[in-house]
Amino acid sequence: MLTKKQHQLLLFIHDRLRDEGVPPSFEEMKEAVGLKSKSGIHRLISALEERGFIRRLPHRARALEVLRLPEDQMPASENVAPEPVSTSGNVIRGNFGGRPRHEEDNGHEGTSVPLYGKIAAGTPIEALQDLSRFVDIPPSMLGGGEHYALEVEGDSMIEAGIHDGDTVIIEKCDTANNGTIVVALVDNEEATLKRLRRHGGSVALEPANAAYETRICGPDQVKVQGRLVGLIRQY
């Protein structure tokens, strides 16, 4: 059985696909069902997917297919689902949730944050911002301000308890105290997760692994993009 908002969103997506052949954006969905955040829309879509009403195409945020409608929306003369309405002729079913969800959407904010992609905890890599993915976190992990999540790739912060494959929760900020683990953007093109140290006119990005060397940069080379506030690990 669908909640009121799940039902409303499913019909909105179906009607848009039928009429225009293109699914609505998250912003349009948010306005259509009266939610305040896009993360709430993400939870609704995930719930509809788990219940077999829609499916999503991996790596394409707006590729949706409606598989069936609620029974109260089915034609009276039929007892089968309508033909799927899709944005792609070859839709591949993907596992987006990562973990089962046990709570119905209630419009509360602060339980999901965008998962931007992977960040190196070793050699710096270019920052990714894939806004189609979200991760659920305990509300108690969040304070004020904006947050996002990153998947750690590498082992340079292992002595700080941050392992390859962990998901780190980052609070957006542009300054941080010495000793804070931050997301640092180097030369406007490489992002890395390191401990920040300022020494006079230089900035040190320290690993937490003796196998790696501290990187020394000029003050204009490094921009703080957030500080570590939490970590999620799956076994």
C-alpha positions in Angstrom: 0.0 0.0 0.0 1.3 3.4 -1.0 1.4 6.5 1.2 -0.5 9.5 -0.1 2.7 11.2 -1.3 4.1 8.1 -2.9 0.7 7.7 -4.8 0.7 11.3 -5.8 4.3 11.2 -7.1 3.8 8.0 -9.0 0.8 9.4 -10.9 2.7 12.7 -11.6 5.6 10.8 -13.1 3.3 8.6 -15.1 1.3 11.5 -16.5 4.5 13.4 -17.5 6.0 10.5 -19.2 2.8 9.7 -21.1 2.2 13.3 -22.2 5.8 14.5 -22.9 8.0 11.4 -23.0 10.4 13.0 -20.5 10.2 12.5 -16.7 9.9 15.6 -14.4 12.9 17.0 -12.7 13.4 16.6 -8.9 12.5 20.3 -8.5 9.2 19.7 -10.4 8.5 16.6 -8.4 9.1 18.5 -5.2 6.7 21.2 -6.1 4.1 18.7 -7.3 3.9 16.8 -4.0 4.5 19.8 -1.7 7.9 18.7 -0.2 10.6 21.2 0.9 13.6 19.1 0.0 14.8 17.0 -2.9 16.0 14.4 -0.5 12.4 13.8 0.3 11.7 13.1 -3.4 14.7 10.7 -3.4 13.1 8.7 -0.6 9.8 8.6 -2.3 11.3 7.3 -5.6 13.3 4.7 -3.7 10.2 3.5 -1.9 8.3 3.3 -5.3 11.2 1.3 -6.8 11.3 -1.1 -3.9 7.6 -1.8 -4.2 7.9 -2.5 -7.9 6.1 0.6 -9.3 9.1 2.2 -11.1 12.6 1.4 -12.0 15.6 3.6 -12.7 18.4 3.5 -15.2 21.8 3.5 -13.5 24.0 6.5 -13.9 21.2 8.6 -15.4 19.4 10.5 -12.8 16.2 11.3 -14.8 15.8 8.0 -16.6 12.6 6.5 -15.0 10.2 3.8 -16.1 6.7 3.3 -14.6 6.1 -0.4 -14.3 2.6 -0.4 -12.9 0.0 1.8 -11.3 -1.9 1.4 -8.0 -5.0 -0.8 -8.3 -7.4 2.1 -7.9 -5.9 3.7 -11.0 -6.1 0.6 -13.2 -8.7 0.4 -16.0 -11.8 -1.4 -14.7 -11.8 -3.9 -17.6 -8.2 -4.9 -17.0 -6.4 -6.7 -14.2 -2.9 -6.2 -15.5 -0.5 -3.3 -15.3 -0.2 -0.8 -18.2 2.6 -1.0 -20.7 5.7 0.5 -19.1 6.3 4.1 -19.8 10.0 4.7 -20.2 12.6 7.2 -21.2 14.9 4.5 -22.6 14.3 1.4 -24.8 16.8 -0.6 -22.9 16.3 0.0 -19.2 18.7 -1.9 -16.9 17.5 -2.5 -13.4 20.0 -1.2 -10.8 20.4 -1.3 -7.0 20.3 2.3 -5.9 19.3 2.0 -2.3 22.3 0.1 -1.0 20.4 -0.6 2.2 16.7 -1.5 2.7 14.5 1.3 4.0 12.2 0.7 6.9 10.5 4.0 7.3 7.8 5.7 5.2 8.5 9.2 3.9 7.2 11.8 6.4 8.6 14.9 4.8 11.2 15.3 7.5 14.5 16.9 6.4 18.0 16.1 7.5 17.9 12.3 7.1 19.5 12.1 3.6 22.4 14.0 2.1 23.7 14.0 -1.5 26.5 11.5 -2.3 28.8 13.4 -4.6 31.1 10.5 -5.5 34.5 9.3 -4.5 37.3 11.2 -2.9 40.9 9.9 -2.7 42.3 9.4 0.8 45.6 8.8 -1.0 46.6 10.5 -4.3 44.2 13.4 -4.9 41.6 13.0 -7.6 39.2 15.5 -9.2 36.1 16.1 -7.1 32.9 14.6 -8.4 29.4 15.9 -7.9 26.8 13.3 -8.9 23.6 14.8 -7.5 21.5 11.8 -8.5 22.6 9.8 -5.4 21.8 10.2 -1.7 22.7 8.4 1.5 20.6 8.0 4.6 22.2 9.0 7.9 21.0 9.4 11.5 19.7 13.0 12.0 21.8 13.2 15.2 24.9 13.2 13.0 24.0 16.5 11.5 24.4 19.9 13.0 23.6 23.2 11.3 24.6 24.1 7.8 24.8 22.0 4.6 26.2 18.5 4.4 27.2 16.0 1.7 28.7 12.6 1.6 31.8 11.1 -0.2 33.0 7.6 -0.7 36.6 7.2 0.4 39.1 5.6 -2.0 42.5 4.8 -0.7 44.1 4.1 2.7 46.1 7.3 3.6 43.8 8.1 6.5 43.6 4.6 7.9 45.3 5.6 11.2 42.5 8.1 11.8 40.0 5.2 11.5 39.0 6.1 7.9 39.2 3.0 5.6 38.9 2.5 1.9 35.2 2.1 1.0 34.0 4.2 4.0 31.4 6.9 3.4 32.4 10.2 5.1 29.9 12.9 6.0 31.1 16.4 5.4 29.8 19.7 6.6 30.3 22.5 4.0 32.7 25.2 5.2 35.6 27.3 3.8 37.7 27.5 6.9 38.9 24.9 9.5 41.1 24.8 12.6 44.5 23.2 12.6 44.3 19.5 13.0 40.8 19.2 11.5 40.2 16.5 8.8 38.9 18.4 5.8 38.1 18.1 2.1 40.7 20.2 0.5 40.6 21.4 -3.1 44.2 21.7 -4.5 44.9 24.0 -7.4 41.1 24.2 -8.2 41.1 20.7 -9.7 42.1 18.0 -7.2 40.2 17.1 -4.1 41.6 15.1 -1.2 40.7 14.1 2.4 43.5 15.1 4.8 44.3 16.7 8.1 44.9 20.4 7.7 47.9 22.2 9.3 49.0 25.7 8.7 52.6 26.6 9.2 53.4 30.3 8.7 52.8 31.0 5.0 52.3 27.4 4.0 49.5 24.8 4.3 50.3 21.1 5.1 47.9 18.3 4.1 48.8 15.5 6.4 47.9 11.8 5.8 47.2 9.4 8.7 49.4 6.7 7.3 53.2 6.5 7.7 53.5 5.2 4.1 52.4 8.6 2.7 54.1 11.9 2.8 52.7 15.2 3.9 51.9 17.5 1.0 53.0 21.1 1.5 51.2 23.8 -0.5 51.1 27.5 -0.8 48.2 29.4 0.9 46.6 30.1 -2.4 46.7 26.5 -3.6 44.3 25.1 -1.1 40.6 25.8 -0.6 38.7 24.1 2.2 35.4 22.6 1.0 34.2 21.0 4.2 35.1 19.3 7.4 34.6 15.7 8.5 31.7 15.3 10.9 30.8 11.6 10.6 31.5 8.3 9.0 29.5 5.3 7.8 30.9 1.8 7.3 29.1 -1.2 5.8 30.2 -4.7 6.6 
